[in-house]
Tab-separated table of C-alpha atoms and ligand atoms in Angstrom:
chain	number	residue	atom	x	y	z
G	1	UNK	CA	21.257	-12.487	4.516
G	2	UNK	CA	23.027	-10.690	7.266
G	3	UNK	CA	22.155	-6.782	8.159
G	4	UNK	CA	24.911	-4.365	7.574
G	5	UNK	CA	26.767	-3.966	10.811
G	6	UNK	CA	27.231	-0.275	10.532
G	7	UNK	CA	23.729	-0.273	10.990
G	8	UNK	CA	22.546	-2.878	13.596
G	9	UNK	CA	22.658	-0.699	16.634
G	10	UNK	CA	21.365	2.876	17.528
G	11	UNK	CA	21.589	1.834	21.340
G	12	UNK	CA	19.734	4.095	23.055
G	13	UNK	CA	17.593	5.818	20.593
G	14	UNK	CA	14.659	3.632	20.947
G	15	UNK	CA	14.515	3.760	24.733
G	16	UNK	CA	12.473	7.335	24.896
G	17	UNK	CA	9.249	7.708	24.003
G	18	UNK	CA	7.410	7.054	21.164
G	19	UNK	CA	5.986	9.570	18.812
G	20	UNK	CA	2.480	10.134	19.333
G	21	UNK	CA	0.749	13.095	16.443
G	22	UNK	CA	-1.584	15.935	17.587
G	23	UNK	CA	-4.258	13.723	17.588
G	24	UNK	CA	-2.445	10.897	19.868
G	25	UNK	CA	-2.084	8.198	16.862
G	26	UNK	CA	1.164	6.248	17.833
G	27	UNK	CA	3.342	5.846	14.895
G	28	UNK	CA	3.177	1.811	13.643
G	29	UNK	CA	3.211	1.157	10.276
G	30	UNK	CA	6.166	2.138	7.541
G	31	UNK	CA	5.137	1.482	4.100
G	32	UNK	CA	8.199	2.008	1.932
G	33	UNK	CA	8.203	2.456	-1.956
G	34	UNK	CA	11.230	0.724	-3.476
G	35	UNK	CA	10.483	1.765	-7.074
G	36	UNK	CA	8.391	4.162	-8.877
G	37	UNK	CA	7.933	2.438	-12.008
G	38	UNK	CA	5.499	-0.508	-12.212
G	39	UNK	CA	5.076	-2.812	-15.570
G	40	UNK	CA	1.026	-2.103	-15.383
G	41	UNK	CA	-1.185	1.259	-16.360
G	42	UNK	CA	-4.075	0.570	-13.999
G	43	UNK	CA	-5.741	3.612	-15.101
G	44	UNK	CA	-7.220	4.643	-11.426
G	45	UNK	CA	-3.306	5.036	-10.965
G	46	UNK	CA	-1.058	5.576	-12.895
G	47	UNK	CA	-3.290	6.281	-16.429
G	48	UNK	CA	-1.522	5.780	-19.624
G	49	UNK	CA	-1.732	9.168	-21.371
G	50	UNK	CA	0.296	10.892	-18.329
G	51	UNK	CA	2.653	7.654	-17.392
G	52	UNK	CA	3.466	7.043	-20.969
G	53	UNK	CA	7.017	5.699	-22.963
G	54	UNK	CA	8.711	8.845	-22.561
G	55	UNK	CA	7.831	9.873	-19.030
G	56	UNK	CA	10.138	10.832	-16.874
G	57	UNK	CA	10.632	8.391	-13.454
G	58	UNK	CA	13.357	9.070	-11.209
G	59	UNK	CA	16.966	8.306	-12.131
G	60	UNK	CA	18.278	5.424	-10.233
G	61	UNK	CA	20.817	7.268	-8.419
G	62	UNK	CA	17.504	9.183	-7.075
G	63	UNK	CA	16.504	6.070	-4.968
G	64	UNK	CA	17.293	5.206	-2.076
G	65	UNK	CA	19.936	2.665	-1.813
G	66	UNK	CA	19.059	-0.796	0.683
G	67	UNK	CA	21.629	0.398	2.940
G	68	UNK	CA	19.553	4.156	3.119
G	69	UNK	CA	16.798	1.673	3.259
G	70	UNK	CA	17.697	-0.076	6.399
G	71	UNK	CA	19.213	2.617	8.126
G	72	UNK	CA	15.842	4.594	7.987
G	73	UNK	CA	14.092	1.486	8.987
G	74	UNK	CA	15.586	1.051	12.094
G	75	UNK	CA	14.866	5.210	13.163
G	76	UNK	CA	11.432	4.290	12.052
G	77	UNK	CA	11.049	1.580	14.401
G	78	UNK	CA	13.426	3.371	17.045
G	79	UNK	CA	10.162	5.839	16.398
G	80	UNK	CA	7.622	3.180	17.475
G	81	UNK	CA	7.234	1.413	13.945
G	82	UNK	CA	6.452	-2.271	14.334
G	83	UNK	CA	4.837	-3.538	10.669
G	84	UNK	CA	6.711	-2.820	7.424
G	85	UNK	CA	4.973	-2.958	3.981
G	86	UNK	CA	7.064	-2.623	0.897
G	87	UNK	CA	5.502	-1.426	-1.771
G	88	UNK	CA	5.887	1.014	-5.097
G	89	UNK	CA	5.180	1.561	-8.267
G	90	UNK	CA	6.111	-2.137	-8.289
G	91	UNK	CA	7.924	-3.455	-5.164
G	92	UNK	CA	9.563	-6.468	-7.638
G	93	UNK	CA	10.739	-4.353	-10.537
G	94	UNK	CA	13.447	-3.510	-7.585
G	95	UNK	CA	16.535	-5.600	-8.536
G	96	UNK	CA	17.730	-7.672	-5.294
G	97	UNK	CA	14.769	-6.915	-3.667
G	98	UNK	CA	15.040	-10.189	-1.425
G	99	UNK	CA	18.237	-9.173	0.106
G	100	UNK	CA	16.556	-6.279	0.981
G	101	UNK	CA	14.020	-8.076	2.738
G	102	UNK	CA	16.401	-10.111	4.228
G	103	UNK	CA	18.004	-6.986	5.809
G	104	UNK	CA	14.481	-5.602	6.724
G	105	UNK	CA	13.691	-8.624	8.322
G	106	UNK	CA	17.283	-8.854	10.766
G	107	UNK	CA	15.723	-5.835	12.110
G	108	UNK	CA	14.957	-5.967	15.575
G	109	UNK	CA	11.338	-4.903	16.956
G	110	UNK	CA	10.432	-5.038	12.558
G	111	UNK	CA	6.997	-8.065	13.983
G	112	UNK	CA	5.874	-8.079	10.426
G	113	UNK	CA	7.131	-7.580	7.131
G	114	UNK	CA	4.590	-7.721	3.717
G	115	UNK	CA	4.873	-6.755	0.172
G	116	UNK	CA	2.376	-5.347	-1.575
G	117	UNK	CA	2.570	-6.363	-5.592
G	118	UNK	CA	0.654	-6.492	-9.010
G	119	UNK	CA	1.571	-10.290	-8.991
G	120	UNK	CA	2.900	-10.870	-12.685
G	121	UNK	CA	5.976	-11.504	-11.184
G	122	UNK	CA	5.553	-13.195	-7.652
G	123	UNK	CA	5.777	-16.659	-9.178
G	124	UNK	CA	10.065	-16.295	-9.871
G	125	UNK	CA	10.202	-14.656	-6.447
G	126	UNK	CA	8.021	-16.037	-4.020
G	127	UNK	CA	10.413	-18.749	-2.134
G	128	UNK	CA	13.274	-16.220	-1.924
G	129	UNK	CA	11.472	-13.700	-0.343
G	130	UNK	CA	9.738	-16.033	2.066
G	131	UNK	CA	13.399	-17.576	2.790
G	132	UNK	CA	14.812	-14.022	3.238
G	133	UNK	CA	12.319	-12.997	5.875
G	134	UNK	CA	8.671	-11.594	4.146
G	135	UNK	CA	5.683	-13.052	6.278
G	136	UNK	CA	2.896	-11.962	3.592
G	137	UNK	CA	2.047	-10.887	0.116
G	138	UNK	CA	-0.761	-8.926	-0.751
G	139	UNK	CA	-1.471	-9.128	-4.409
G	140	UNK	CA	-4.056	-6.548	-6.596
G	141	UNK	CA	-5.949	-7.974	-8.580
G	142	UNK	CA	-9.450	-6.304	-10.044
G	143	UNK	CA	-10.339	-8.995	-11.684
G	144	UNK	CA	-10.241	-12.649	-12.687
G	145	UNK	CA	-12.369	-11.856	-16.356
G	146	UNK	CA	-9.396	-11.472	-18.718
G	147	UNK	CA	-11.108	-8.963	-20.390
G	148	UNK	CA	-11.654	-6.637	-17.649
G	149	UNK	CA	-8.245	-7.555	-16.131
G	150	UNK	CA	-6.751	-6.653	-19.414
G	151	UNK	CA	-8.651	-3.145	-18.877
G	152	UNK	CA	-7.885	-2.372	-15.330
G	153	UNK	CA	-4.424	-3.260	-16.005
G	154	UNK	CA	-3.849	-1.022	-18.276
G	155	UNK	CA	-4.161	-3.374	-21.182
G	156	UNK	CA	-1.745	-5.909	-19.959
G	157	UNK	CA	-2.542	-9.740	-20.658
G	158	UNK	CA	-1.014	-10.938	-17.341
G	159	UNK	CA	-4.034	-12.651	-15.615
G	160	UNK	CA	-2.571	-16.207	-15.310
G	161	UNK	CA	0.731	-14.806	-14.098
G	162	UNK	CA	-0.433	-12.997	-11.486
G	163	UNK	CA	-2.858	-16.232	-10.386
G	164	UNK	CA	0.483	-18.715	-10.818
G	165	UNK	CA	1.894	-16.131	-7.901
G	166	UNK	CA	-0.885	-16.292	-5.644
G	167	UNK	CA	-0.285	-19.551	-5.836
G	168	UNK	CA	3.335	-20.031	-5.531
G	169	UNK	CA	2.962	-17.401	-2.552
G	170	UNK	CA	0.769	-20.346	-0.807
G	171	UNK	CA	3.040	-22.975	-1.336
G	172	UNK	CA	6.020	-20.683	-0.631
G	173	UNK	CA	3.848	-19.922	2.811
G	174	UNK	CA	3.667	-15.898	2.763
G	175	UNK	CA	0.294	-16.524	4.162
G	176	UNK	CA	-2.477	-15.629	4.146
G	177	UNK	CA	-2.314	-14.264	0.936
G	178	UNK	CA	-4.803	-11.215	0.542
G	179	UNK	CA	-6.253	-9.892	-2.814
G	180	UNK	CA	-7.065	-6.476	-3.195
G	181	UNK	CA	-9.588	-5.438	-5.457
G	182	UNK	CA	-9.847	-1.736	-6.103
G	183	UNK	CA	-13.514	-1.714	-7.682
G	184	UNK	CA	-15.177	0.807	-9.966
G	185	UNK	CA	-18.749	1.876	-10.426
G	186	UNK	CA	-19.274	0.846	-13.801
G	187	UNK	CA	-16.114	-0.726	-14.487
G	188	UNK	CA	-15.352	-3.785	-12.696
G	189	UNK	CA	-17.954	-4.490	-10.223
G	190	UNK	CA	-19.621	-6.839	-11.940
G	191	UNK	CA	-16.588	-8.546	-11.523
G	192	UNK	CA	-16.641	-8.770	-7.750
G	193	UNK	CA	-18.762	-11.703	-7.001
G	194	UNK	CA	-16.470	-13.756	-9.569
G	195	UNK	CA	-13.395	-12.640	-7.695
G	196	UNK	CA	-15.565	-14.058	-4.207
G	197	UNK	CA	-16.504	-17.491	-5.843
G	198	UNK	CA	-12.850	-17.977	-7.514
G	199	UNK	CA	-11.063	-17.765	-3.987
G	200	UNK	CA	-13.719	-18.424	-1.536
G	201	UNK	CA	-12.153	-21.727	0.395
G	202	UNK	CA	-8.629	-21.000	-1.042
G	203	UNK	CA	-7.469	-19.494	2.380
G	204	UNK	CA	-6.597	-16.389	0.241
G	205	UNK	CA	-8.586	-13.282	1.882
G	206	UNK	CA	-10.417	-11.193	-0.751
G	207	UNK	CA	-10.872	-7.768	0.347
G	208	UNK	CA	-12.357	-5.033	-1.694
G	209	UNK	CA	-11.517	-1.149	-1.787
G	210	UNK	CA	-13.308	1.522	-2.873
G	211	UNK	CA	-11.674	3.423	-5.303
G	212	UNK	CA	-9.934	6.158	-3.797
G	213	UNK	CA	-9.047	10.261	-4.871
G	214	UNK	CA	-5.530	9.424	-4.362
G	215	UNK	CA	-3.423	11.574	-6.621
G	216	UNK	CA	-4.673	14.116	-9.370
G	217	UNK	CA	-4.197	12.220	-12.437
G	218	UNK	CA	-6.929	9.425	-12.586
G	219	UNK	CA	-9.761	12.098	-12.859
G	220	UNK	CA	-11.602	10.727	-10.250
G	221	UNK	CA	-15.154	10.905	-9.694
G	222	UNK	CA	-17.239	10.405	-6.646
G	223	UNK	CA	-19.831	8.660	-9.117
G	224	UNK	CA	-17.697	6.003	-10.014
G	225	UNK	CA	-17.235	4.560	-6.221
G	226	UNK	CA	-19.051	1.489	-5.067
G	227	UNK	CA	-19.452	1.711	-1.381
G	228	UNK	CA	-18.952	-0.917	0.146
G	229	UNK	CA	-21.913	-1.521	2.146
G	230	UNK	CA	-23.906	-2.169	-1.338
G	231	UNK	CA	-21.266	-4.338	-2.422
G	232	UNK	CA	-21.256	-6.282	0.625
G	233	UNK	CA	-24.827	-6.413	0.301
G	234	UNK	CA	-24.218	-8.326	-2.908
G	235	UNK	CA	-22.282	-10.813	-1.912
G	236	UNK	CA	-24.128	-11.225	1.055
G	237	UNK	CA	-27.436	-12.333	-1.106
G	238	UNK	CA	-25.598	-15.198	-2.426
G	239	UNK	CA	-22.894	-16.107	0.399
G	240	UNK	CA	-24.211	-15.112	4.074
G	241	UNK	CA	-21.194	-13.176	5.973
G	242	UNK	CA	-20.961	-12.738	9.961
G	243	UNK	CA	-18.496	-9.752	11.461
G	244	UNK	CA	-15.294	-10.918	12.348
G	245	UNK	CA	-13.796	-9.856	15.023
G	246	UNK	CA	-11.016	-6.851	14.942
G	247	UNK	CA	-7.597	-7.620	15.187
G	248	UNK	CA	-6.171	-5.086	16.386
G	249	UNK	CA	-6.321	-1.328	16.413
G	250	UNK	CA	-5.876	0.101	13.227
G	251	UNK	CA	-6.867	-2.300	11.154
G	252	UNK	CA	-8.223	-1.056	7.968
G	253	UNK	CA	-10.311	-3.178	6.454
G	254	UNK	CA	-13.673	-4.382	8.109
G	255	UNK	CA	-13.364	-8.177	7.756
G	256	UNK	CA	-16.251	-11.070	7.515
G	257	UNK	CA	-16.572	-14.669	7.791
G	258	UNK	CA	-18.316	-17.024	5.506
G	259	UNK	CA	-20.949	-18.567	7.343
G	260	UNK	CA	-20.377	-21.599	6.040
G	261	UNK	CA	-16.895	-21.335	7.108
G	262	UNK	CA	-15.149	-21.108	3.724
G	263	UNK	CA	-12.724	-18.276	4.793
G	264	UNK	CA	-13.282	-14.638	4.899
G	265	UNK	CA	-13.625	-11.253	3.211
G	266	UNK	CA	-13.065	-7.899	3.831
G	267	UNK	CA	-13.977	-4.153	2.899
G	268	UNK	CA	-11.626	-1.357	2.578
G	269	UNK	CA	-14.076	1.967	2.741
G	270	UNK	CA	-11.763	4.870	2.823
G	271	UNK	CA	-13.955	6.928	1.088
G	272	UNK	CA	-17.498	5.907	2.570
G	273	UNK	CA	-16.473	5.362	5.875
G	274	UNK	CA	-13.082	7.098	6.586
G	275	UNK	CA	-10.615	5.925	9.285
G	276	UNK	CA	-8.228	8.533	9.475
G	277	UNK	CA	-9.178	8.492	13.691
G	278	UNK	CA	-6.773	5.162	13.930
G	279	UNK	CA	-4.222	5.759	10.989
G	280	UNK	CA	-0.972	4.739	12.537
G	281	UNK	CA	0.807	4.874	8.716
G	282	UNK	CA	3.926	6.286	7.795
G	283	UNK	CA	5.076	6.410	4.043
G	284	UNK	CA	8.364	6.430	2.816
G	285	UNK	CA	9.115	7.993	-1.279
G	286	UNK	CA	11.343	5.818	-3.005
G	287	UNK	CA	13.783	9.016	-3.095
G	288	UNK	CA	12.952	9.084	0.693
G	289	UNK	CA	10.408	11.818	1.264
G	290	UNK	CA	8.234	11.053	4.442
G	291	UNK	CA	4.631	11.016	3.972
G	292	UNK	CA	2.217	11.145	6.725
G	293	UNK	CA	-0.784	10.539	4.406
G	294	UNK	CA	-2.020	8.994	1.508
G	295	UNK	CA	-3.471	11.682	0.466
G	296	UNK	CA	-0.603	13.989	1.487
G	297	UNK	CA	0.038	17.489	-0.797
G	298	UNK	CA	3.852	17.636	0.820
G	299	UNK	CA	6.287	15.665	2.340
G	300	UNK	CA	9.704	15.610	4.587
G	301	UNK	CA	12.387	14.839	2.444
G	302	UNK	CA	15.183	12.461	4.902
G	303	UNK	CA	17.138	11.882	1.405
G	304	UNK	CA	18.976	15.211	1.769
G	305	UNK	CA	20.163	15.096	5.366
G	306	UNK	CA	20.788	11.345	4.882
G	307	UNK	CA	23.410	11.794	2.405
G	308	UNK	CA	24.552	15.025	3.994
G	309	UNK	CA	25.897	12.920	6.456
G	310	UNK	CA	23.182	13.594	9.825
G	311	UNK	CA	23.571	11.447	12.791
G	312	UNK	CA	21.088	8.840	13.696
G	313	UNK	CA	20.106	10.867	16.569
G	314	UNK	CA	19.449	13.984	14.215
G	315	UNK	CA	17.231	11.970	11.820
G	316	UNK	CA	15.408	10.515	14.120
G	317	UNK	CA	14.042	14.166	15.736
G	318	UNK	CA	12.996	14.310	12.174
G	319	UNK	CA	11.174	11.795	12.154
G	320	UNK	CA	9.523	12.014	15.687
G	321	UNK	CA	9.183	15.858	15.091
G	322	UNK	CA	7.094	15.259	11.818
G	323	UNK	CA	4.733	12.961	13.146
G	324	UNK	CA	4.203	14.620	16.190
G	325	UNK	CA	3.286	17.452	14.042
G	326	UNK	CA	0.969	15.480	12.278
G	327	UNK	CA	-3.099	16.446	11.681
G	328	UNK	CA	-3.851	14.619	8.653
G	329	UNK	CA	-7.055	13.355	7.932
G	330	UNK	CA	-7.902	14.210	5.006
G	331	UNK	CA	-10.556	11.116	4.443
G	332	UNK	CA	-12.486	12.858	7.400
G	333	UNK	CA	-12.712	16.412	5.410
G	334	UNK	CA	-13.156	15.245	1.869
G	335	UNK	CA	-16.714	15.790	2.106
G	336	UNK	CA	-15.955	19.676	3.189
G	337	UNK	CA	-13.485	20.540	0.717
G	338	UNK	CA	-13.751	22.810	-2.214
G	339	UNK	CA	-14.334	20.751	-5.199
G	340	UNK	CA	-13.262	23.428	-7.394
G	341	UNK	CA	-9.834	23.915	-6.382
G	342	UNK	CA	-8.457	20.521	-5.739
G	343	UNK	CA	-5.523	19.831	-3.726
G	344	UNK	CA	-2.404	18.655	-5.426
G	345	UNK	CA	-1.530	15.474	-3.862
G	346	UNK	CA	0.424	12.933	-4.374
G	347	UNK	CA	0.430	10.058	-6.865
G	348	UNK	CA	-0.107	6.384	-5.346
G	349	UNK	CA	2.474	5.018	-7.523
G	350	UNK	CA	4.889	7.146	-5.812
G	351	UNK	CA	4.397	6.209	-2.010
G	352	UNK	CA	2.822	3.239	-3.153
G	353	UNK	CA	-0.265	1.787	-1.239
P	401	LIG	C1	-0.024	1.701	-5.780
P	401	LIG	S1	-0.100	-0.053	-5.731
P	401	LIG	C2	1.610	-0.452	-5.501
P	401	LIG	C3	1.933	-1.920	-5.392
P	401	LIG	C4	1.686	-2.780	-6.624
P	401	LIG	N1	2.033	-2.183	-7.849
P	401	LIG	C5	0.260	-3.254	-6.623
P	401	LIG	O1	-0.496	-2.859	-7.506
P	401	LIG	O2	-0.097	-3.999	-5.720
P	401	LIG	C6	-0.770	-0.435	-4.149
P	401	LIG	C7	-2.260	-0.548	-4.070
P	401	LIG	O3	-2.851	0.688	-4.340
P	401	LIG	C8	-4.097	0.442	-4.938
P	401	LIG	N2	-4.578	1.651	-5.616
P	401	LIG	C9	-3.951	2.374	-6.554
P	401	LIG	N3	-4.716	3.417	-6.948
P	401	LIG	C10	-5.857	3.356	-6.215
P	401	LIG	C11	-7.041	4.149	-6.148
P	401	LIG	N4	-7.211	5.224	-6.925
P	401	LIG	N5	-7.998	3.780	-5.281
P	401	LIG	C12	-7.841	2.678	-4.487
P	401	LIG	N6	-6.738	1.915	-4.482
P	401	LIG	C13	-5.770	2.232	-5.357
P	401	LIG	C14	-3.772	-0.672	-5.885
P	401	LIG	O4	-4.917	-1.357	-6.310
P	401	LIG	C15	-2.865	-1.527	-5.047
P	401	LIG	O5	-3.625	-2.491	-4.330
P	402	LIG	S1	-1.926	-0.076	-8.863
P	402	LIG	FE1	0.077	-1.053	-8.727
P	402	LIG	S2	0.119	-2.261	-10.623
P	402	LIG	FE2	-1.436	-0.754	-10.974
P	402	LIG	S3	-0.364	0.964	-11.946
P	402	LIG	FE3	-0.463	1.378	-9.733
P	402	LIG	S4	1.487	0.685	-9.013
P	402	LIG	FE4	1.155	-0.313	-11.002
């Protein structure tokens, strides 16, 4: 797949410097939603009796195209973006979405490119994406009791599915494959320890988040979050862990080892232990609003002056200007916010994850 042309240089733009926000976080991730719709309910996202058969997701014509796609790309990374995630709603409901990895991957100073995806159908499209240019899949999965699967999902049967694509992301080599596992207080965590022995020595990573207050719809409840620190001590009664070490800056999830060397898990603790001090994340609408946080309550819409016809040069002050604006950190004030009034954020299905 070869990058559109019109779009492979912007000489010069990526030469000043990066975008730092108010709180000195460089800008380094870009997690772009390519679709809004997703062929699962999980009810701590996108619950049934608001996303029903007659809701109203955006229009095609509403999306951004691959070639709005790319373009933005390359101001994001211009910006200081190095790791691109591409995620929804669900990333593979997007027809040709392998040629638009293979476009996203031509991209100069783009070091890693992932997809985030429910997994039901990773098995028909693993080896083209991994030929086009993806490095690594994560794929959610709460569960691997088809019961509880069937209930976190929204009541979808699609538990063998979405372990045939875990698998034919191994062979296909978007490794290492990570699992994550939103659990629920009450729902699935009884389910955690099964998800541990099923891919413990597998080489795929297992790593567990607690479930968040994204959005407004799922009714969340601080009651129904495990934190992770009792989970961990779970699994640690039956499978001793050791601290591995951190990657690199920024890295979300607090990873262990397997001391007896079978691989590695790792905790995702937004809510119990927030991380907003290193969030280098950028998210980009699938009608291209810019999000500076997950749990944002507005965005910068780059849709309108994109098709308006603005310069590269023009978009990217956008771009640099909003996230040097930037004080999010919302994770770190949750605690101090009035519960009676709550903000109106935005859905996870619609920046994705
Ligand atoms: C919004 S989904 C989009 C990509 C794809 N449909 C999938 O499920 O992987 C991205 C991630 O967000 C997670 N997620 C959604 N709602 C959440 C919540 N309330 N708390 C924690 N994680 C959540 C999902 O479990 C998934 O791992
Ligand atoms: S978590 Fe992913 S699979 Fe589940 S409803 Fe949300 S977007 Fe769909």
């Amino acid at each position: 797949m070869v990058a559109n042309s019109r779009h492979q240089s912007i000489a010069g733009l990526g030469r000043r410097p990066e975008a730092a926000d108010s709180f000195g976080r460089p800008l380094r991730d870009l997690r772009i939603s390519v679709m809004d719709r997703c062929n699962f309910r999980c009810p701590y996202c996108m619950p049934r009796e608001t996303f029903h058969d007659n809701y109203r997701f955006l229009p095609a014509a509403a999306r951004l195209s691959f070639d709005e796609i790319v373009r933005l790309t390359r101001l994001f990374v211009a910006a200081g973006v190095r790791k691109v995630r591409l995620t929804g709603g669900e990333p593979l409901l997007r027809s040709g979405i392998a040629d638009l990895v293979g476009e996203l991957s031509a991209i100069s100073g783009v070091d890693d490119l992932a997809l985030t995806t429910n997994g039901v159908l990773l098995a028909q499209h693993a080896a083209e994406l991994k030929a086009n240019g993806l490095k690594r899949v994560t794929v959610s999965l709460d569960s691997t009791d088809p019961a509880v699967f069937r209930s976190m999902s929204g009541g979808f049967d699609g538990l063998e599915r979405v372990l045939d694509g875990i698998t034919a992301a191994q062979e296909a080599g978007l490794t290492p494959v990570k699992v994550n596992a939103v659990v629920q207080r009450g729902v699935n965590e009884d389910s955690a320890l099964g998800l541990v022995e099923h891919f413990r020595g597998t080489g795929v990573v297992v790593r567990f988040i607690e479930y968040m207050d994204v959005g407004n719809r799922n009714h969340w409840e601080p009651q129904r979050v495990l934190p992770s620190r009792e989970l961990k001590a779970r699994i640690e009664a039956r499978w001793p862990l050791a601290p591995a070490a951190v990657n690199y800056r920024g890295e979300v999830a607090e990873r262990y080892t397997f001391a007896d060397g079978s691989g590695e898990i790792g905790f995702i603790s937004s809510v119990s232990q927030p991380f907003c001090g290193d969030c280098t994340r950028a998210r980009l609408s699938s009608e291209g609003v810019l999000y500076t946080c997950l749990f944002a309550t507005q965005g910068i819409d780059l849709r309108a002056p994109l098709r308006g016809g603005e310069d590269d040069a023009a978009l990217l002050g956008r771009i640099r200007g909003t996230w040097r604006a930037r004080e999010d950190r919302y994770s770190e004030l949750r605690r101090t916010l009035p519960q009676d009034q709550p903000l109106r954020k935005i859905e996870m299905y619609y920046i994705g994850g």
